[in-house]
CSV table of C-alpha atoms and ligand atoms in Angstrom, one decimal:
chain,number,residue,atom,x,y,z
D,16,MET,CA,26.9,7.1,15.1
D,17,ASN,CA,23.9,9.4,14.1
D,18,VAL,CA,21.1,6.5,13.4
D,19,ARG,CA,18.9,7.4,10.4
D,20,THR,CA,16.1,5.4,9.6
D,21,ARG,CA,13.4,5.5,6.7
D,22,ILE,CA,10.2,4.7,5.3
D,23,ALA,CA,9.6,4.9,1.8
D,24,PRO,CA,6.2,4.7,0.2
D,25,SER,CA,5.6,4.1,-3.4
D,26,PRO,CA,2.3,6.8,-3.7
D,27,THR,CA,0.2,4.1,-5.8
D,28,GLY,CA,-3.1,3.6,-4.4
D,29,ASP,CA,-4.1,4.0,-0.6
D,30,PRO,CA,-1.6,4.3,2.4
D,31,HIS,CA,-1.6,0.5,3.4
D,32,VAL,CA,-1.6,-0.1,7.2
D,33,GLY,CA,1.6,-2.2,6.3
D,34,THR,CA,3.3,1.3,5.6
D,35,ALA,CA,2.4,2.4,8.8
D,36,TYR,CA,3.7,-0.7,10.5
D,37,MET,CA,6.9,0.0,9.1
D,38,ALA,CA,7.0,3.6,9.5
D,39,LEU,CA,6.0,3.1,13.2
D,40,PHE,CA,9.3,0.4,13.6
D,41,ASN,CA,11.7,2.7,11.7
D,42,TRP,CA,10.5,6.0,13.8
D,43,ALA,CA,11.0,3.9,17.1
D,44,PHE,CA,14.0,2.7,16.2
D,45,ALA,CA,15.4,6.3,15.3
D,46,ARG,CA,13.8,8.0,18.2
D,47,HIS,CA,15.2,5.3,20.8
D,48,HIS,CA,18.6,6.1,19.5
D,49,GLY,CA,18.2,9.9,19.1
D,50,GLY,CA,18.3,10.0,15.8
D,51,GLU,CA,16.5,10.9,12.7
D,52,PHE,CA,13.3,9.4,11.1
D,53,ILE,CA,13.1,10.5,6.9
D,54,LEU,CA,10.3,10.1,4.8
D,55,ARG,CA,11.3,9.4,1.1
D,56,ILE,CA,8.7,9.0,-1.8
D,57,GLU,CA,9.2,6.4,-4.3
D,58,ASP,CA,7.6,7.2,-7.5
D,59,THR,CA,9.8,5.7,-10.0
D,60,ASP,CA,6.9,3.7,-11.7
D,61,ALA,CA,5.3,7.2,-13.2
D,62,ALA,CA,2.2,5.5,-14.8
D,63,ARG,CA,1.3,4.1,-11.2
D,64,SER,CA,1.9,6.9,-8.8
D,65,SER,CA,0.0,10.1,-8.3
D,66,SER,CA,0.2,13.1,-6.0
D,67,GLU,CA,-3.3,12.4,-4.4
D,68,SER,CA,-1.8,9.2,-2.9
D,69,GLU,CA,1.4,11.2,-1.9
D,70,ALA,CA,-0.9,14.0,-0.1
D,71,VAL,CA,-2.6,10.7,1.6
D,72,ILE,CA,0.1,9.1,3.0
D,73,PHE,CA,1.4,12.4,4.3
D,74,GLU,CA,-2.0,13.2,5.8
D,75,SER,CA,-2.5,9.5,7.2
D,76,LEU,CA,0.7,9.3,8.7
D,77,ARG,CA,0.6,12.4,10.4
D,78,TRP,CA,-2.9,11.5,11.8
D,79,LEU,CA,-1.1,8.8,13.4
D,80,GLY,CA,1.4,10.9,14.9
D,81,LEU,CA,4.5,9.6,13.0
D,82,GLU,CA,6.4,12.9,12.2
D,83,TRP,CA,9.2,12.8,9.9
D,84,SER,CA,11.9,15.7,10.3
D,85,GLU,CA,13.0,15.4,6.5
D,86,GLY,CA,10.7,14.4,3.5
D,87,PRO,CA,9.6,15.7,0.3
D,88,ASP,CA,7.0,18.3,2.0
D,89,VAL,CA,9.6,19.6,4.8
D,90,GLY,CA,12.7,19.3,3.1
D,91,GLY,CA,16.2,18.5,4.6
D,92,GLN,CA,19.9,18.9,3.5
D,93,TYR,CA,19.8,15.4,1.3
D,94,GLY,CA,16.6,16.1,-0.6
D,95,PRO,CA,15.2,16.1,-3.0
D,96,TYR,CA,13.2,13.3,-1.4
D,97,ARG,CA,10.9,12.2,-4.4
D,98,GLN,CA,12.8,10.0,-6.7
D,99,SER,CA,11.1,11.3,-9.8
D,100,GLU,CA,13.2,14.7,-8.8
D,101,ARG,CA,16.7,12.7,-8.7
D,102,ARG,CA,16.9,11.3,-12.0
D,103,GLU,CA,20.3,13.6,-12.7
D,104,ILE,CA,21.7,12.0,-9.7
D,105,TYR,CA,20.9,8.5,-10.8
D,106,ARG,CA,22.3,9.4,-14.2
D,107,GLU,CA,25.5,10.4,-12.8
D,108,HIS,CA,25.7,7.3,-10.6
D,109,ILE,CA,25.0,4.6,-13.5
D,110,ASN,CA,27.6,6.3,-15.5
D,111,HIS,CA,30.2,5.6,-12.9
D,112,LEU,CA,28.9,2.2,-12.8
D,113,LEU,CA,29.2,2.2,-16.7
D,114,ASP,CA,32.5,3.2,-16.7
D,115,ALA,CA,33.8,0.7,-14.3
D,116,GLY,CA,32.3,-2.2,-15.9
D,117,HIS,CA,30.0,-3.3,-13.3
D,118,VAL,CA,26.7,-2.7,-15.4
D,119,PHE,CA,25.7,-3.3,-19.1
D,120,GLN,CA,23.7,-2.1,-21.4
D,121,CYS,CA,20.9,-4.7,-22.7
D,122,PHE,CA,18.9,-4.5,-26.1
D,123,CYS,CA,16.9,-7.5,-25.7
D,124,SER,CA,13.6,-7.3,-27.0
D,125,LYS,CA,10.9,-8.2,-25.2
D,126,LEU,CA,10.1,-11.2,-27.2
D,127,ARG,CA,13.4,-12.8,-26.8
D,128,LEU,CA,13.4,-12.4,-23.0
D,129,ASP,CA,9.7,-14.0,-22.9
D,130,GLU,CA,11.1,-16.8,-25.2
D,131,VAL,CA,14.4,-17.2,-23.0
D,132,ARG,CA,11.8,-17.2,-19.8
D,133,GLN,CA,9.5,-19.5,-21.0
D,134,ALA,CA,12.1,-22.0,-22.2
D,135,GLN,CA,13.6,-21.6,-18.3
D,136,GLN,CA,10.2,-22.6,-17.0
D,137,LYS,CA,9.9,-25.5,-19.0
D,138,ARG,CA,13.0,-26.5,-17.7
D,139,LYS,CA,11.7,-25.7,-14.0
D,140,GLU,CA,15.2,-23.3,-13.7
D,141,THR,CA,15.0,-19.8,-11.9
D,142,THR,CA,13.9,-17.3,-14.2
D,143,ARG,CA,16.6,-14.7,-15.2
D,144,TYR,CA,18.0,-12.7,-17.7
D,145,ASP,CA,20.8,-15.3,-19.8
D,146,GLY,CA,23.5,-12.5,-20.0
D,147,PHE,CA,23.1,-12.5,-24.1
D,148,CYS,CA,24.2,-8.8,-24.1
D,149,LEU,CA,27.2,-9.6,-21.9
D,150,ASN,CA,29.0,-10.8,-25.2
D,151,LEU,CA,28.2,-7.8,-27.3
D,152,SER,CA,31.6,-5.8,-28.1
D,153,VAL,CA,32.4,-2.4,-27.0
D,154,GLU,CA,31.8,-1.4,-30.9
D,155,GLU,CA,28.8,-3.2,-31.1
D,156,VAL,CA,27.4,-1.3,-28.2
D,157,ALA,CA,28.7,2.0,-29.0
D,158,GLU,CA,26.8,1.4,-32.4
D,159,LYS,CA,23.7,0.3,-31.3
D,160,VAL,CA,23.8,3.2,-28.5
D,161,SER,CA,24.1,5.9,-31.4
D,162,ALA,CA,21.7,4.5,-33.7
D,163,GLY,CA,19.4,5.2,-31.1
D,164,GLU,CA,18.5,1.4,-30.2
D,165,PRO,CA,16.3,1.3,-27.2
D,166,HIS,CA,17.9,-0.2,-24.4
D,167,VAL,CA,18.0,-1.1,-20.5
D,168,ILE,CA,21.1,-0.7,-18.0
D,169,ARG,CA,21.3,-4.1,-16.4
D,170,MET,CA,23.9,-5.1,-13.6
D,171,LYS,CA,26.4,-7.8,-13.3
D,172,VAL,CA,25.9,-10.4,-11.2
D,173,PRO,CA,28.7,-13.0,-10.0
D,174,SER,CA,27.9,-16.5,-11.9
D,175,GLU,CA,28.6,-18.7,-8.6
D,176,GLY,CA,29.0,-18.5,-4.8
D,177,ARG,CA,26.9,-16.9,-2.6
D,178,CYS,CA,25.8,-13.7,-1.2
D,179,VAL,CA,25.9,-13.7,2.4
D,180,PHE,CA,24.9,-11.1,4.5
D,181,VAL,CA,23.5,-10.3,8.0
D,182,ASP,CA,20.0,-9.6,8.8
D,183,GLU,CA,20.0,-8.2,12.6
D,184,LEU,CA,16.8,-10.0,13.3
D,185,ARG,CA,17.6,-13.4,11.5
D,186,GLY,CA,21.0,-13.8,11.6
D,187,GLU,CA,23.0,-14.8,8.8
D,188,VAL,CA,21.5,-15.3,5.5
D,189,SER,CA,23.1,-16.8,2.6
D,190,ILE,CA,21.5,-16.9,-1.2
D,191,PRO,CA,23.2,-18.9,-4.3
D,192,TYR,CA,24.0,-16.1,-6.9
D,193,GLU,CA,22.4,-18.1,-9.5
D,194,GLN,CA,18.9,-17.3,-7.9
D,195,VAL,CA,19.8,-13.4,-8.3
D,196,ASP,CA,18.9,-11.9,-11.5
D,197,MET,CA,21.1,-9.5,-13.7
D,198,GLN,CA,18.4,-6.7,-12.5
D,199,VAL,CA,17.6,-4.0,-14.6
D,200,LEU,CA,18.9,-0.9,-13.1
D,201,ILE,CA,17.7,1.8,-15.6
D,202,LYS,CA,14.6,1.7,-17.7
D,203,ALA,CA,14.3,2.2,-21.5
D,204,ASP,CA,12.8,5.3,-20.3
D,205,GLY,CA,15.7,6.6,-18.5
D,206,MET,CA,14.3,6.3,-15.1
D,207,PRO,CA,15.8,4.1,-12.3
D,208,THR,CA,14.4,0.7,-11.1
D,209,TYR,CA,13.6,0.5,-7.2
D,210,HIS,CA,16.8,-1.5,-6.7
D,211,PHE,CA,18.9,1.2,-8.3
D,212,ALA,CA,17.3,4.3,-6.6
D,213,VAL,CA,17.3,2.5,-3.2
D,214,VAL,CA,20.7,1.8,-3.1
D,215,VAL,CA,22.0,5.5,-4.5
D,216,ASP,CA,19.5,7.4,-1.9
D,217,ASP,CA,20.0,5.2,0.9
D,218,HIS,CA,23.7,5.7,0.4
D,219,LEU,CA,23.3,9.7,0.0
D,220,MET,CA,20.4,10.0,2.7
D,221,LYS,CA,22.8,8.5,5.0
D,222,ILE,CA,20.7,6.0,5.9
D,223,THR,CA,22.3,3.7,8.7
D,224,HIS,CA,19.2,1.1,9.4
D,225,ILE,CA,16.7,-0.2,6.9
D,226,LEU,CA,14.0,-1.8,8.9
D,227,ARG,CA,11.5,-3.1,5.8
D,228,GLY,CA,9.1,-5.8,5.2
D,229,GLU,CA,10.3,-9.5,4.8
D,230,GLU,CA,9.4,-9.4,1.0
D,231,TRP,CA,12.6,-7.2,0.2
D,232,ILE,CA,15.0,-10.2,1.8
D,233,ASN,CA,15.6,-11.6,-1.4
D,234,SER,CA,16.8,-8.5,-3.0
D,235,VAL,CA,19.6,-7.9,-0.7
D,236,PRO,CA,22.2,-9.7,-2.6
D,237,LYS,CA,21.6,-7.0,-5.6
D,238,HIS,CA,21.7,-4.3,-3.0
D,239,LYS,CA,24.9,-5.6,-1.3
D,240,LEU,CA,26.3,-6.0,-4.8
D,241,LEU,CA,25.4,-2.4,-5.7
D,242,PHE,CA,26.9,-1.0,-2.4
D,243,GLU,CA,30.0,-2.9,-3.0
D,244,TYR,CA,30.3,-1.7,-6.8
D,245,PHE,CA,30.1,1.6,-5.3
D,246,GLY,CA,32.2,1.1,-2.5
D,247,TRP,CA,29.6,1.8,-0.1
D,248,PRO,CA,29.4,0.7,3.6
D,249,MET,CA,25.8,-1.4,3.8
D,250,PRO,CA,23.2,0.0,6.2
D,251,LYS,CA,22.5,-2.4,9.1
D,252,MET,CA,19.2,-4.3,7.8
D,253,VAL,CA,16.3,-5.5,9.6
D,254,HIS,CA,13.3,-7.3,7.6
D,255,LEU,CA,10.4,-7.4,9.7
D,256,PRO,CA,7.2,-10.0,9.1
D,257,LEU,CA,4.6,-9.0,7.1
D,258,LEU,CA,1.1,-8.7,8.2
D,259,ARG,CA,-1.1,-11.6,7.5
D,260,ASN,CA,-4.8,-12.1,7.0
D,261,PRO,CA,-6.5,-14.7,9.2
D,262,ASP,CA,-5.8,-17.4,7.0
D,263,GLN,CA,-1.9,-16.5,6.8
D,264,SER,CA,-1.9,-15.0,3.2
D,265,LYS,CA,-0.5,-11.6,2.7
D,266,LEU,CA,-2.6,-8.7,4.1
D,267,SER,CA,-4.7,-8.0,1.4
D,268,LYS,CA,-7.5,-5.5,0.4
D,269,ARG,CA,-9.6,-8.8,-0.5
D,270,LYS,CA,-9.8,-10.1,2.8
D,271,ASN,CA,-9.3,-6.9,5.2
D,272,PRO,CA,-9.7,-3.2,5.1
D,273,THR,CA,-5.8,-2.3,4.3
D,274,SER,CA,-6.0,1.4,4.0
D,275,ILE,CA,-5.3,3.6,6.9
D,276,THR,CA,-7.7,6.1,6.1
D,277,TYR,CA,-10.5,3.1,6.7
D,278,TYR,CA,-9.4,3.0,10.3
D,279,ARG,CA,-9.5,6.4,10.2
D,280,ASP,CA,-12.8,7.0,8.8
D,281,ASP,CA,-14.3,4.4,11.0
D,282,GLY,CA,-13.6,5.7,14.1
D,283,PHE,CA,-10.4,4.3,15.6
D,284,LEU,CA,-8.3,6.1,17.7
D,285,PRO,CA,-4.5,6.9,16.1
D,286,GLU,CA,-2.9,5.9,19.3
D,287,ALA,CA,-5.0,2.5,19.4
D,288,LEU,CA,-4.0,1.6,15.8
D,289,LEU,CA,-0.4,2.5,16.2
D,290,ASN,CA,-0.7,0.4,19.4
D,291,TYR,CA,-2.1,-2.8,17.6
D,292,LEU,CA,0.6,-2.3,14.9
D,293,ALA,CA,3.1,-2.3,17.4
D,294,LEU,CA,1.8,-5.6,18.9
D,295,MET,CA,1.9,-7.3,15.6
D,296,GLY,CA,5.7,-7.2,15.5
D,297,TRP,CA,6.8,-6.4,19.2
D,298,SER,CA,6.4,-7.0,22.6
D,299,MET,CA,7.2,-4.6,25.7
D,300,PRO,CA,9.7,-6.3,28.0
D,301,ASP,CA,7.1,-6.8,30.5
D,302,GLU,CA,4.7,-8.3,27.9
D,303,ARG,CA,2.0,-5.5,28.8
D,304,GLU,CA,-0.2,-5.0,25.2
D,305,ILE,CA,-1.3,-1.3,26.2
D,306,PHE,CA,1.4,1.2,25.5
D,307,SER,CA,2.1,4.3,23.6
D,308,LYS,CA,4.6,5.0,21.2
D,309,ASP,CA,7.1,7.0,23.3
D,310,GLU,CA,6.8,3.9,25.6
D,311,MET,CA,7.5,1.6,22.8
D,312,ALA,CA,10.5,4.2,21.5
D,313,GLN,CA,12.0,4.0,24.9
D,314,ALA,CA,12.0,0.3,25.2
D,315,PHE,CA,12.7,-0.4,21.5
D,316,ASP,CA,15.2,-3.1,20.9
D,317,VAL,CA,15.3,-5.3,17.7
D,318,SER,CA,16.1,-8.4,19.7
D,319,ARG,CA,12.3,-8.3,20.9
D,320,ILE,CA,11.1,-7.9,17.2
D,321,SER,CA,9.3,-11.1,16.5
D,322,VAL,CA,9.9,-13.1,13.1
D,323,ARG,CA,6.5,-14.9,13.0
D,324,GLY,CA,3.9,-13.4,10.6
D,325,PRO,CA,1.7,-11.4,12.7
D,326,ILE,CA,-2.3,-11.8,11.8
D,327,PHE,CA,-4.0,-8.7,11.6
D,328,ASP,CA,-6.8,-9.5,13.5
D,329,GLN,CA,-9.6,-6.9,13.4
D,330,THR,CA,-11.3,-8.1,16.3
D,331,LYS,CA,-8.5,-7.9,18.8
D,332,LEU,CA,-8.0,-4.3,17.0
D,333,ARG,CA,-11.5,-3.4,17.9
D,334,TRP,CA,-11.0,-4.6,21.5
D,335,LEU,CA,-8.1,-2.6,21.9
D,336,ASN,CA,-10.0,0.5,20.4
D,337,GLY,CA,-12.6,0.0,23.0
D,338,GLN,CA,-9.8,-0.2,26.1
D,339,TYR,CA,-8.3,2.9,24.6
D,340,ILE,CA,-12.0,4.8,24.1
D,341,ARG,CA,-12.7,3.9,27.9
D,342,ALA,CA,-10.1,5.2,29.5
D,343,LEU,CA,-10.6,8.5,27.9
D,344,SER,CA,-11.5,11.4,30.1
D,345,ALA,CA,-15.4,12.3,29.6
D,346,GLN,CA,-14.1,15.5,28.0
D,347,ASP,CA,-11.6,14.2,26.0
D,348,PHE,CA,-14.2,11.6,24.7
D,349,SER,CA,-16.8,14.2,24.3
D,350,GLN,CA,-14.1,16.3,21.9
D,351,ARG,CA,-13.4,13.1,20.1
D,352,VAL,CA,-17.0,12.5,19.3
D,353,VAL,CA,-17.3,16.1,18.0
D,354,ASP,CA,-13.8,15.9,16.2
D,355,PHE,CA,-15.1,12.9,14.5
D,356,VAL,CA,-18.8,13.3,14.0
D,357,LEU,CA,-19.9,16.9,14.3
D,358,ASN,CA,-17.0,18.1,12.9
D,359,GLN,CA,-17.6,21.7,10.6
D,360,ASP,CA,-16.7,19.6,7.5
D,361,HIS,CA,-19.2,17.1,8.3
D,362,LEU,CA,-22.2,19.7,9.1
D,363,SER,CA,-21.3,21.5,5.5
D,364,GLN,CA,-21.8,18.6,3.6
D,365,LEU,CA,-24.7,17.2,5.4
D,366,ILE,CA,-26.9,20.3,5.8
D,367,PRO,CA,-27.4,20.8,1.9
D,368,LEU,CA,-28.7,17.0,1.7
D,369,VAL,CA,-30.9,17.2,4.6
D,370,GLN,CA,-32.4,20.5,5.0
D,371,PRO,CA,-34.7,20.3,2.0
D,372,ARG,CA,-35.8,17.0,3.2
D,373,VAL,CA,-36.7,17.3,6.9
D,374,GLU,CA,-40.1,19.3,8.6
D,375,ARG,CA,-38.7,18.9,12.1
D,376,LEU,CA,-35.4,19.0,13.3
D,377,SER,CA,-36.0,15.4,15.1
D,378,GLU,CA,-36.4,13.9,11.7
D,379,LEU,CA,-32.5,14.5,11.1
D,380,ALA,CA,-30.7,12.0,12.8
D,381,PRO,CA,-32.8,9.0,11.2
D,382,LEU,CA,-31.8,10.5,7.6
D,383,VAL,CA,-28.0,10.4,8.4
D,384,ASP,CA,-27.4,7.4,10.8
D,385,TYR,CA,-26.0,5.6,7.9
D,386,LEU,CA,-23.7,8.5,7.2
D,387,VAL,CA,-22.6,9.6,10.9
D,388,GLY,CA,-22.4,5.9,12.2
D,389,THR,CA,-22.1,2.3,10.9
D,390,ARG,CA,-24.9,1.1,8.9
D,391,LYS,CA,-26.8,-1.7,9.7
D,392,THR,CA,-25.5,-5.5,9.9
D,393,LEU,CA,-27.0,-6.8,6.4
D,394,THR,CA,-28.8,-10.1,5.9
D,395,GLU,CA,-29.6,-11.6,2.5
D,396,GLU,CA,-33.1,-10.5,3.0
D,397,ASP,CA,-32.2,-6.8,3.0
D,398,PHE,CA,-31.3,-7.7,-0.6
D,399,THR,CA,-35.0,-8.8,-1.9
D,400,HIS,CA,-36.2,-7.2,-4.6
D,401,ASN,CA,-39.3,-7.9,-7.1
D,402,LYS,CA,-36.9,-8.0,-10.3
D,403,LEU,CA,-33.6,-8.9,-8.8
D,404,GLY,CA,-32.3,-12.3,-8.3
D,405,PRO,CA,-29.3,-12.8,-5.5
D,406,GLU,CA,-27.2,-13.7,-8.3
D,407,GLU,CA,-27.7,-10.2,-10.1
D,408,VAL,CA,-27.5,-8.5,-6.7
D,409,VAL,CA,-24.0,-10.0,-6.3
D,410,ARG,CA,-23.0,-9.0,-9.9
D,411,VAL,CA,-23.8,-5.4,-9.2
D,412,LEU,CA,-21.9,-5.5,-6.0
D,413,HIS,CA,-19.4,-7.1,-7.5
D,414,HIS,CA,-18.8,-5.3,-10.4
D,415,VAL,CA,-19.3,-2.0,-9.0
D,416,GLY,CA,-16.6,-2.8,-6.1
D,417,ALA,CA,-14.0,-3.7,-8.9
D,418,ALA,CA,-14.7,-0.3,-10.7
D,419,LEU,CA,-14.0,1.4,-7.7
D,420,GLU,CA,-10.7,-0.3,-7.3
D,421,GLN,CA,-9.6,1.3,-10.3
D,422,HIS,CA,-11.2,4.5,-9.9
D,423,THR,CA,-9.1,7.1,-8.6
D,424,THR,CA,-11.0,10.0,-8.1
D,425,TRP,CA,-14.0,10.2,-5.9
D,426,ALA,CA,-16.1,13.1,-7.0
D,427,ARG,CA,-20.0,12.7,-7.3
D,428,ASP,CA,-20.1,13.0,-10.9
D,429,ASP,CA,-17.6,10.7,-11.6
D,430,LEU,CA,-19.0,8.1,-9.6
D,431,PHE,CA,-22.5,8.8,-11.3
D,432,VAL,CA,-21.0,8.2,-14.6
D,433,LEU,CA,-18.9,5.3,-13.7
D,434,CYS,CA,-22.0,3.5,-12.5
D,435,GLN,CA,-24.3,4.8,-15.4
D,436,SER,CA,-21.7,3.1,-18.1
D,437,LEU,CA,-21.7,0.2,-15.7
D,438,ALA,CA,-25.3,-0.2,-15.7
D,439,GLU,CA,-25.7,-0.3,-19.3
D,440,ALA,CA,-22.9,-2.5,-20.0
D,441,MET,CA,-24.7,-4.6,-17.7
D,442,GLU,CA,-28.0,-4.0,-19.7
D,443,MET,CA,-30.0,-3.3,-16.4
D,444,LYS,CA,-32.2,-0.6,-15.7
D,445,PHE,CA,-30.3,2.0,-13.7
D,446,ARG,CA,-32.9,2.1,-11.0
D,447,ASP,CA,-32.7,-1.9,-10.5
D,448,PHE,CA,-29.0,-1.6,-10.7
D,449,LEU,CA,-29.0,1.2,-7.7
D,450,PHE,CA,-31.3,-1.0,-5.5
D,451,PRO,CA,-28.1,-3.4,-4.3
D,452,LEU,CA,-25.8,-0.2,-3.9
D,453,PHE,CA,-28.2,1.6,-1.8
D,454,VAL,CA,-28.7,-1.4,0.8
D,455,GLY,CA,-25.0,-2.2,0.4
D,456,ILE,CA,-24.0,1.1,1.5
D,457,GLY,CA,-26.8,2.9,3.4
D,458,GLY,CA,-28.7,-0.5,4.8
D,459,ARG,CA,-32.1,0.3,3.1
D,460,PRO,CA,-33.3,0.6,-0.1
D,461,VAL,CA,-33.7,4.3,0.5
D,462,THR,CA,-31.5,6.7,1.6
D,463,LEU,CA,-30.1,10.0,0.8
D,464,ASP,CA,-28.9,10.7,-2.8
D,465,LEU,CA,-26.4,7.5,-3.4
D,466,PHE,CA,-23.6,9.4,-4.7
D,467,ASP,CA,-23.8,12.0,-2.3
D,468,SER,CA,-23.5,9.2,0.4
D,469,MET,CA,-20.5,7.8,-1.1
D,470,VAL,CA,-18.6,10.6,-1.3
D,471,PHE,CA,-19.6,11.6,2.1
D,472,LEU,CA,-18.6,8.6,3.3
D,473,GLY,CA,-14.9,8.5,1.5
D,474,SER,CA,-13.8,5.8,-0.8
D,475,SER,CA,-12.6,3.4,2.3
D,476,ILE,CA,-16.0,3.1,3.8
D,477,SER,CA,-17.9,2.7,0.9
D,478,ARG,CA,-15.5,0.0,-0.4
D,479,ALA,CA,-15.7,-1.8,2.7
D,480,ARG,CA,-19.4,-1.7,2.9
D,481,LEU,CA,-20.0,-3.0,-0.5
D,482,ARG,CA,-17.3,-5.8,0.3
D,483,GLU,CA,-19.1,-6.7,3.3
D,484,ALA,CA,-22.5,-6.7,1.3
D,485,ILE,CA,-21.3,-9.2,-1.2
D,486,GLU,CA,-20.2,-11.3,2.0
D,487,VAL,CA,-23.3,-11.7,3.1
D,488,PHE,CA,-24.0,-13.9,-0.2
D,489,SER,CA,-21.1,-16.4,1.1
D,490,VAL,CA,-19.7,-16.6,-2.5
D,491,SER,CA,-17.6,-19.3,-3.0
D,492,GLY,CA,-14.0,-19.2,-4.4
D,493,LYS,CA,-14.9,-20.4,-7.7
D,494,GLY,CA,-17.8,-18.0,-8.2
D,495,ARG,CA,-15.7,-15.0,-7.3
D,496,LYS,CA,-13.2,-16.0,-10.0
D,497,GLN,CA,-16.5,-16.1,-12.3
D,498,LEU,CA,-17.2,-12.6,-11.5
D,499,ASP,CA,-13.8,-11.3,-11.6
D,500,LYS,CA,-13.5,-13.0,-15.2
D,501,SER,CA,-17.2,-11.5,-16.1
D,502,TYR,CA,-16.3,-7.8,-15.0
D,503,GLU,CA,-13.1,-8.3,-16.8
D,504,ALA,CA,-15.0,-9.1,-20.2
D,505,LEU,CA,-17.3,-6.1,-19.4
D,506,SER,CA,-14.9,-3.4,-18.3
D,507,ARG,CA,-13.2,-3.6,-21.6
D,508,ASN,CA,-16.4,-2.1,-23.0
D,509,LEU,CA,-16.9,0.6,-20.5
S,2,LIG,N1,8.8,1.3,-2.0
S,2,LIG,C1,9.3,0.4,-1.5
S,2,LIG,C2,7.9,0.1,-0.6
S,2,LIG,O1,6.9,0.7,-1.0
S,2,LIG,C3,10.5,0.2,-0.2
S,2,LIG,C4,10.9,-0.9,0.1
S,2,LIG,C5,12.2,-0.7,1.0
S,2,LIG,O2,12.0,-0.1,2.2
S,2,LIG,O3,13.1,-0.8,0.7
S,2,LIG,O4,7.8,-1.4,-0.2
């Protein structure tokens, strides 16, 4: 068998380390078997998907050295590899299932669906579609469709029995059908949902093994039914444990930087980050901790994947990165430093900022220290200000952080306007409003222009610095909720 695996990220937001982790395991599995690793972009959610996000996914997976042999940017014989370009293919396939009676049109309004769900919640039942439109006659359906009534297409699900499947890592899994929803496969706008597109694409792209996050395990019954409705063999499945925060919750950007770009821009070596991600779910037969992706691929064996939720531990990652750095030859290390700090791109951004400000070349380094390296570790004292109290400082840091989470472009003027309108909405003088940001980003009240600095540092590092700055104040969970609420109220008028 020609092994084919895939990674199927959705281009929404920053490229997640979880995506790199899944990509690595799929890559290693394919490589071990001399097969192919492909990249598919799952952009059926048009409102949330962006081409910028897609570009950063490509860039950061390449930075890690995980190459794919087929994908939207490299082509391949089973394309297109972007789901938004496969509408015709989904249409043909759903028609096939409609003709065979495995799926049905559903005309229920949102209002009705909400009522059904609330009633089920009250009765403490699994919330799921109640099958109302299954009772429509063929004529009724035809009439509604020709009258142009908006509708979705749902899959039929057996009303009793269990779905039994094998997960290569966990063994036999059995899920009662009563917990399986009559999933919407085609939305009212004609776009497929993830569940439909993933099955059609995995089959047409000849995927033989699916290695993905354990959050998808409860979706397997839907997928398995679809494979059966089509009469297709199902790829083998491996559900990997999800990366977790130190408190065991799912890795989230609230508690940990999650973007691959953060680790790149903070000076982690790609091979160290990959090694760390490998350790999250895998151990070498000889249990050694330091190994390359090629060594991992050579030894790869699904039975050595651990099922326990691995903790993404920054301290351990830093330790490992240090091991890699110390193992570099002096020449290699100096090349990395030049590439990271003194590259042409950095210099051309920095020169216009510093040239007008210095009289001697020796003044340069202290001006840009927080840009080319970490800023100082902050304490509450750093935020002492004659007009702002700690609560106001926290409010600014939080609200700017929250606004930046939703902000996709990272251009100087946009950032400036965003902060200006936020200061206005918070009824603060712009000068005062900027103070906590200067300290949060640069470590002191006076630095080079704040917005130029943020552009230079990039979104991942800037956001992380503001997040760390709030941590100095040890805000309680309740305090955070209040901050979220007050930001939400404010953001409506932005
Ligand atoms: N687009 C899904 C995700 O990003 C893919 C899940 C899968 O691998 O089936 O999580």
